[in-house]
Coordinates of C-alpha atoms and ligand atoms in Angstrom, one line a residue:
M1 CA -17.1 -4.4 10.4
M2 CA -18.5 -6.5 13.3
R3 CA -19.9 -4.5 15.8
K4 CA -21.2 -5.8 19.3
K5 CA -22.7 -3.9 21.7
W6 CA -22.3 -4.6 25.6
S7 CA -24.1 -3.9 28.8
F8 CA -23.0 -4.7 32.3
V9 CA -25.8 -4.4 34.7
L10 CA -25.9 -5.1 38.2
S11 CA -28.3 -8.7 38.7
S12 CA -29.4 -7.9 42.2
L13 CA -28.2 -5.6 45.1
L14 CA -26.8 -8.5 47.0
T15 CA -24.8 -10.4 44.8
A16 CA -23.9 -7.8 43.0
S17 CA -23.0 -10.3 39.7
L18 CA -22.3 -8.9 36.5
L19 CA -25.0 -10.5 33.6
L20 CA -23.9 -9.4 30.3
T21 CA -28.0 -8.1 28.4
A22 CA -27.1 -7.2 24.9
C23 CA -25.2 -8.6 22.3
G24 CA -25.8 -7.3 18.7
G25 CA -23.6 -7.8 15.4
G26 CA -22.3 -10.4 14.1
G27 CA -19.3 -13.1 14.7
G28 CA -19.5 -15.1 17.0
G29 CA -15.9 -16.3 19.7
Q30 CA -15.2 -12.8 20.6
P31 CA -14.8 -11.7 23.9
A32 CA -16.7 -9.9 26.6
A33 CA -16.4 -6.7 26.2
Q34 CA -15.3 -4.7 29.5
P35 CA -15.5 -1.0 29.5
S36 CA -12.3 0.1 31.3
G37 CA -12.9 4.1 31.2
E38 CA -9.2 4.5 31.7
T39 CA -7.2 6.9 30.2
G40 CA -5.8 6.0 26.7
Q41 CA -8.1 2.9 26.5
S42 CA -10.7 3.1 23.9
G43 CA -13.8 0.7 24.5
G44 CA -15.1 3.0 27.0
S45 CA -18.5 3.5 25.6
G46 CA -18.6 -0.8 25.9
E47 CA -18.8 -1.4 22.1
S48 CA -16.5 -3.9 20.5
Y49 CA -14.8 -4.1 17.0
V50 CA -13.4 -6.1 14.6
F51 CA -12.4 -4.8 11.7
K52 CA -11.1 -6.8 8.2
V53 CA -7.8 -5.0 7.2
G54 CA -6.5 -6.2 3.0
H55 CA -3.6 -6.0 1.2
S56 CA -2.3 -7.8 -2.4
L57 CA 0.4 -9.4 -0.9
T58 CA 2.5 -12.5 0.9
E59 CA 2.4 -13.0 4.4
D60 CA 6.4 -12.4 4.8
H61 CA 6.2 -9.4 2.9
P62 CA 6.7 -6.0 4.8
Y63 CA 2.5 -4.9 4.3
H64 CA 1.7 -8.0 6.2
V65 CA 3.8 -8.0 9.2
S66 CA 3.2 -4.5 10.3
M67 CA -1.0 -5.3 10.1
L68 CA -0.2 -7.8 12.2
D69 CA 1.8 -6.2 14.6
M70 CA -0.8 -3.0 14.4
A71 CA -3.2 -5.6 15.1
K72 CA -1.6 -7.0 17.8
K73 CA -0.9 -3.6 19.4
V74 CA -4.4 -2.3 18.7
E75 CA -5.5 -5.0 20.4
E76 CA -3.6 -4.6 23.6
R77 CA -4.8 -0.9 23.8
T78 CA -8.4 -1.4 23.9
S79 CA -8.2 -4.9 26.2
G80 CA -9.6 -6.5 23.1
N81 CA -12.1 -4.5 22.1
V82 CA -10.7 -3.6 18.8
K83 CA -9.4 -6.6 16.3
L84 CA -7.7 -5.8 13.2
E85 CA -8.2 -9.5 10.9
V86 CA -5.9 -8.7 9.2
Y87 CA -6.7 -10.3 4.7
P88 CA -3.0 -10.8 2.2
L89 CA -2.9 -12.1 -1.0
S90 CA -6.2 -10.3 -2.3
Q91 CA -8.5 -12.6 -1.3
L92 CA -10.6 -9.1 -0.1
G93 CA -9.7 -7.6 -3.3
A94 CA -7.0 -6.5 -6.4
E95 CA -5.5 -2.6 -4.4
R96 CA -8.0 -0.7 -7.2
E97 CA -11.0 -2.9 -5.8
L98 CA -9.6 -3.2 -2.3
T99 CA -9.6 0.9 -2.3
E100 CA -13.4 1.1 -3.5
G101 CA -14.2 -0.4 -1.0
L102 CA -13.0 2.1 1.0
T103 CA -14.9 4.5 -0.5
L104 CA -17.9 2.1 0.1
G105 CA -18.0 1.1 3.2
T106 CA -17.4 -2.3 2.0
V107 CA -13.6 -2.6 3.6
D108 CA -12.7 -1.2 6.3
M109 CA -9.2 -0.9 6.1
V110 CA -6.3 -1.0 3.5
I111 CA -2.6 -0.8 2.5
T112 CA -1.8 -0.2 -1.0
S113 CA 0.3 0.8 -3.2
T114 CA -0.4 4.2 -3.9
A115 CA -0.8 3.9 -7.9
P116 CA -4.7 2.1 -7.8
V117 CA -5.6 5.2 -5.8
T118 CA -4.7 7.9 -7.9
N119 CA -8.3 6.2 -9.9
F120 CA -10.7 7.4 -6.8
Y121 CA -8.0 10.5 -6.1
P122 CA -6.4 12.1 -9.0
K123 CA -4.3 14.4 -7.5
L124 CA -2.0 11.5 -5.3
G125 CA -1.5 11.1 -9.6
V126 CA 1.7 14.1 -9.2
L127 CA 3.5 10.5 -7.4
D128 CA 3.1 8.4 -10.6
L129 CA 5.5 10.5 -12.5
P130 CA 8.6 8.8 -13.3
F131 CA 11.9 9.8 -12.1
L132 CA 10.6 11.8 -8.9
F133 CA 12.1 11.1 -6.2
E134 CA 15.9 10.8 -6.1
S135 CA 16.3 8.7 -3.5
R136 CA 14.1 7.0 -0.5
E137 CA 14.6 9.7 1.9
H138 CA 13.8 12.4 -0.4
A139 CA 10.5 10.6 -0.8
Y140 CA 9.8 10.2 3.3
K141 CA 11.1 14.2 2.9
V142 CA 8.2 15.0 1.3
L143 CA 5.5 12.5 2.3
D144 CA 6.9 13.3 6.2
G145 CA 6.2 16.6 5.1
E146 CA 3.4 19.0 4.6
V147 CA 3.0 17.8 1.3
G148 CA 2.5 14.1 2.1
Q149 CA 0.6 15.1 5.1
N150 CA -1.7 17.4 3.6
I151 CA -2.5 14.3 1.1
L152 CA -3.2 12.3 3.9
K153 CA -6.2 14.7 5.2
D154 CA -7.4 15.9 2.3
I155 CA -8.1 11.9 0.5
E156 CA -10.6 12.6 3.0
S157 CA -12.6 14.6 0.0
A158 CA -12.8 10.6 -2.0
N159 CA -14.2 9.1 1.3
I160 CA -11.5 6.8 2.2
I161 CA -9.3 8.5 5.8
G162 CA -5.4 8.3 5.3
L163 CA -3.8 7.0 8.2
A164 CA 0.0 6.7 6.8
W165 CA 2.4 6.4 5.1
A166 CA 4.3 3.2 4.5
E167 CA 5.8 2.1 1.2
N168 CA 6.5 -0.4 -2.0
G169 CA 9.5 0.5 -3.1
F170 CA 11.3 1.5 -5.6
R171 CA 9.8 0.1 -9.0
H172 CA 12.4 -2.3 -11.9
V173 CA 11.6 -4.2 -14.4
T174 CA 11.5 -7.6 -14.9
N175 CA 11.2 -10.1 -17.9
G176 CA 11.7 -13.8 -19.6
T177 CA 14.6 -13.2 -22.0
K178 CA 16.0 -9.9 -22.6
V179 CA 19.2 -8.1 -20.3
V180 CA 17.4 -4.6 -20.3
K181 CA 20.0 -0.9 -20.1
T182 CA 18.4 1.6 -22.5
P183 CA 15.0 2.2 -23.2
A184 CA 15.6 0.6 -26.4
D185 CA 15.7 -3.0 -25.6
L186 CA 11.9 -2.5 -24.0
A187 CA 11.2 -2.0 -27.4
G188 CA 8.0 -3.9 -28.5
M189 CA 7.7 -5.7 -24.8
K190 CA 4.7 -6.7 -23.5
L191 CA 4.8 -5.4 -20.1
R192 CA 1.9 -5.4 -17.4
T193 CA 1.1 -2.2 -15.8
Q194 CA -0.5 -1.0 -12.3
E195 CA -3.6 0.4 -13.0
N196 CA -2.7 3.9 -13.8
Q197 CA -2.5 6.5 -16.6
I198 CA 0.3 7.7 -15.9
H199 CA 2.3 4.7 -15.6
L200 CA 0.6 3.4 -18.7
A201 CA 1.7 6.5 -20.7
A202 CA 5.0 6.1 -19.2
F203 CA 5.6 2.4 -20.6
E204 CA 4.2 3.6 -23.9
A205 CA 6.8 6.6 -24.4
L206 CA 9.6 3.5 -23.6
G207 CA 8.0 2.0 -26.9
A208 CA 6.9 -0.9 -25.2
K209 CA 3.4 -2.5 -25.1
P210 CA 2.1 -2.1 -21.6
T211 CA -1.3 -3.9 -20.3
P212 CA -2.6 -2.2 -17.1
M213 CA -4.6 -5.0 -15.0
A214 CA -4.5 -6.0 -11.3
W215 CA -2.0 -8.1 -9.3
T216 CA -4.2 -10.8 -9.4
E217 CA -4.4 -11.2 -13.1
A218 CA -0.8 -10.0 -13.8
L219 CA 0.4 -13.8 -12.3
T220 CA -1.9 -15.8 -14.9
A221 CA -0.9 -13.7 -17.5
L222 CA 3.2 -14.0 -17.0
Q223 CA 2.7 -17.6 -16.8
Q224 CA 0.8 -18.3 -19.4
G225 CA 3.0 -15.4 -22.0
V226 CA -0.2 -13.3 -22.4
V227 CA 2.7 -10.7 -21.0
D228 CA 7.0 -10.8 -21.2
G229 CA 7.2 -8.8 -17.9
Q230 CA 6.1 -6.9 -15.6
E231 CA 7.8 -4.0 -12.9
N232 CA 7.4 -3.8 -8.6
P233 CA 10.2 -3.6 -6.3
A234 CA 12.9 -6.7 -5.5
I235 CA 10.6 -7.9 -3.0
V236 CA 7.3 -8.2 -4.3
A237 CA 9.7 -10.1 -7.3
N238 CA 10.7 -12.5 -4.5
T239 CA 8.1 -12.7 -2.0
Y240 CA 5.9 -14.0 -5.4
K241 CA 8.7 -16.1 -6.8
L242 CA 8.2 -14.2 -9.8
Y243 CA 11.3 -16.2 -11.5
E244 CA 8.9 -19.4 -11.2
S245 CA 6.8 -16.9 -13.5
K246 CA 9.5 -16.7 -16.1
Q247 CA 10.9 -13.6 -14.9
T248 CA 14.7 -14.1 -14.6
Q249 CA 15.9 -10.7 -15.8
M250 CA 15.4 -7.8 -13.3
S251 CA 16.9 -4.3 -14.5
L252 CA 17.4 -2.4 -11.4
T253 CA 15.6 0.6 -13.5
G254 CA 13.9 2.1 -10.3
H255 CA 11.4 4.3 -12.9
V256 CA 8.8 5.1 -9.8
Y257 CA 9.0 5.1 -6.5
S258 CA 5.8 3.3 -5.4
A259 CA 4.6 4.6 -2.0
A260 CA 2.5 2.8 0.0
M261 CA -0.5 4.1 1.8
I262 CA -2.3 2.6 5.3
L263 CA -6.0 3.8 4.6
F264 CA -9.5 3.4 6.2
S265 CA -13.1 3.4 4.9
K266 CA -14.6 7.2 5.7
P267 CA -18.2 6.1 6.2
V268 CA -17.1 3.4 8.4
W269 CA -14.9 5.7 10.2
D270 CA -17.5 7.9 10.9
T271 CA -19.6 5.7 13.0
L272 CA -16.3 4.8 15.6
P273 CA -15.6 7.0 19.2
A274 CA -13.3 9.6 19.3
D275 CA -10.9 7.1 21.4
V276 CA -11.4 4.1 18.5
Q277 CA -10.2 6.6 15.7
T278 CA -7.5 7.7 18.1
V279 CA -5.6 4.3 18.6
L280 CA -6.1 2.9 14.7
A281 CA -4.8 6.7 14.0
E282 CA -1.3 6.3 15.9
E283 CA -0.5 2.6 15.4
A284 CA -1.9 3.2 11.6
K285 CA 1.5 5.9 12.0
A286 CA 3.8 3.3 13.9
A287 CA 2.9 0.4 11.7
G288 CA 3.9 2.5 8.7
Q289 CA 7.4 3.2 10.7
L290 CA 7.7 -0.5 10.4
E291 CA 7.1 -1.4 7.7
R292 CA 9.2 1.5 5.9
E293 CA 12.2 -0.2 8.6
L294 CA 11.4 -3.7 7.4
M295 CA 11.3 -3.0 3.7
I296 CA 14.8 -1.6 4.2
K297 CA 16.0 -4.7 5.9
M298 CA 14.5 -6.7 3.4
E299 CA 15.6 -4.9 -0.2
D300 CA 19.3 -6.1 -0.2
E301 CA 17.9 -10.1 0.9
A302 CA 15.1 -10.1 -1.5
I303 CA 18.3 -9.2 -4.5
A304 CA 20.3 -11.6 -3.1
A305 CA 17.2 -14.4 -3.0
L306 CA 16.5 -13.9 -6.3
K307 CA 20.0 -14.4 -7.6
E308 CA 20.0 -18.0 -5.6
N309 CA 17.4 -18.5 -7.9
G310 CA 18.8 -17.5 -11.4
V311 CA 17.4 -14.2 -11.7
T312 CA 20.0 -12.1 -13.8
I313 CA 20.6 -9.0 -12.0
T314 CA 21.1 -5.8 -14.1
E315 CA 22.7 -2.6 -12.4
D316 CA 24.2 -1.0 -14.7
V317 CA 20.8 0.4 -16.4
D318 CA 21.2 3.7 -18.0
K319 CA 19.2 6.0 -16.4
Q320 CA 19.6 9.0 -18.0
A321 CA 17.8 6.8 -20.5
F322 CA 15.4 6.2 -19.2
R323 CA 14.6 9.6 -17.1
D324 CA 15.1 11.1 -21.0
A325 CA 12.4 8.7 -23.0
M326 CA 10.0 9.3 -20.2
E327 CA 10.0 12.9 -19.9
P328 CA 7.4 13.5 -21.8
V329 CA 4.7 12.3 -19.7
Y330 CA 5.2 15.6 -17.4
E331 CA 4.1 17.0 -19.8
K332 CA 1.2 14.9 -21.3
F333 CA -0.6 15.3 -17.8
A334 CA 0.6 18.8 -17.0
G335 CA -2.8 19.8 -17.1
Q336 CA -4.0 17.3 -14.8
I337 CA -1.2 17.4 -12.3
D338 CA -1.1 19.9 -9.2
Q339 CA 1.9 22.1 -10.7
D340 CA 2.4 23.6 -7.0
L341 CA 2.7 20.5 -5.8
L342 CA 4.9 19.2 -8.2
N343 CA 7.5 21.8 -7.7
Q344 CA 7.0 21.8 -4.2
I345 CA 7.9 18.2 -4.3
M346 CA 11.2 18.3 -6.7
N347 CA 12.1 22.4 -4.6
T348 CA 12.7 19.2 -1.7
K349 CA 16.2 18.6 -0.7
Ligands
PAF1 O1 1.8 -4.1 -8.9 C1 1.0 -3.8 -8.2 O2 -0.1 -4.0 -8.4 C2 2.2 -3.5 -6.7 O3 2.7 -3.5 -6.7 C3 1.5 -4.6 -5.6 C4 2.6 -5.7 -5.7 C5 0.2 -5.0 -5.7 C6 2.3 -4.7 -4.6 O4 0.8 -3.0 -3.9

């Protein structure tokens, strides 16, 4: 975070002109913050802020578009006193590094899928269980309801402020050679997974050879043939043109609903005035909603674009066989997953 303090004094009673008398912090070129004192606007404290927002996706992905929209709204509501600088493509680090940065106060804000966050806040692991959510609507009901809202509050215990839910989408398996319809088709296949113990165990249960790694390493691993495949939502496969990294087969396995979160660093948050916190919290909620809407709109477009680029989309996947093969993961992690939370999610209809 870059912060500037500006104070305005009367230079003389005769001219009553305003002079800028103090300026601290780094990062030149910021406009002088005018204390507004108006209801609904922040910056009454006379401070201005620049927050760095990191994520791992491309500039045409809803993660980025929604963060730019949030930046615009925050700037408008604070008369330019609060700015968000949005860094795509893991420029500030991959998701696990970004999350760690939040806990340390070296990264201000992040939009990320939840799987790497589980390493810092294990309770989130419940969301990594395969086939937990039957539909997007089921996921929204849970995340926008008591379960999701409690998680957003409770993640503060990991030194992270949970601002809002967003979405990465249902994950599907891609590879370069095989039509995948059943778990048997994945036997021995080297697959990149997210850095998450439950995802790792789930693909082991399928008989694949999963290798967890950051997304930044995954692209090189796919290009160099270190792994044969990966799993991610169609929009990620399309925006990253994974067909150029040998991923010409996509099976709509939908094995995990990958929720995303808009998160803020608690060490940074705690230094902010309440009015700035309010604007950030409200606009993050709006950005999360916009992001989900864009995801829904872009999903079919992504599948069509993948087809146009030569990707074979396999829709008749034996989902029940995948569900059954991944079931042992529920047992394996029973001691680490909050069973009340799990029941609450499964009973949400
Ligand atoms: O596979 C991942 O690591 C994530 O799904 C990604 C692509 C970084 C988006 O959050």
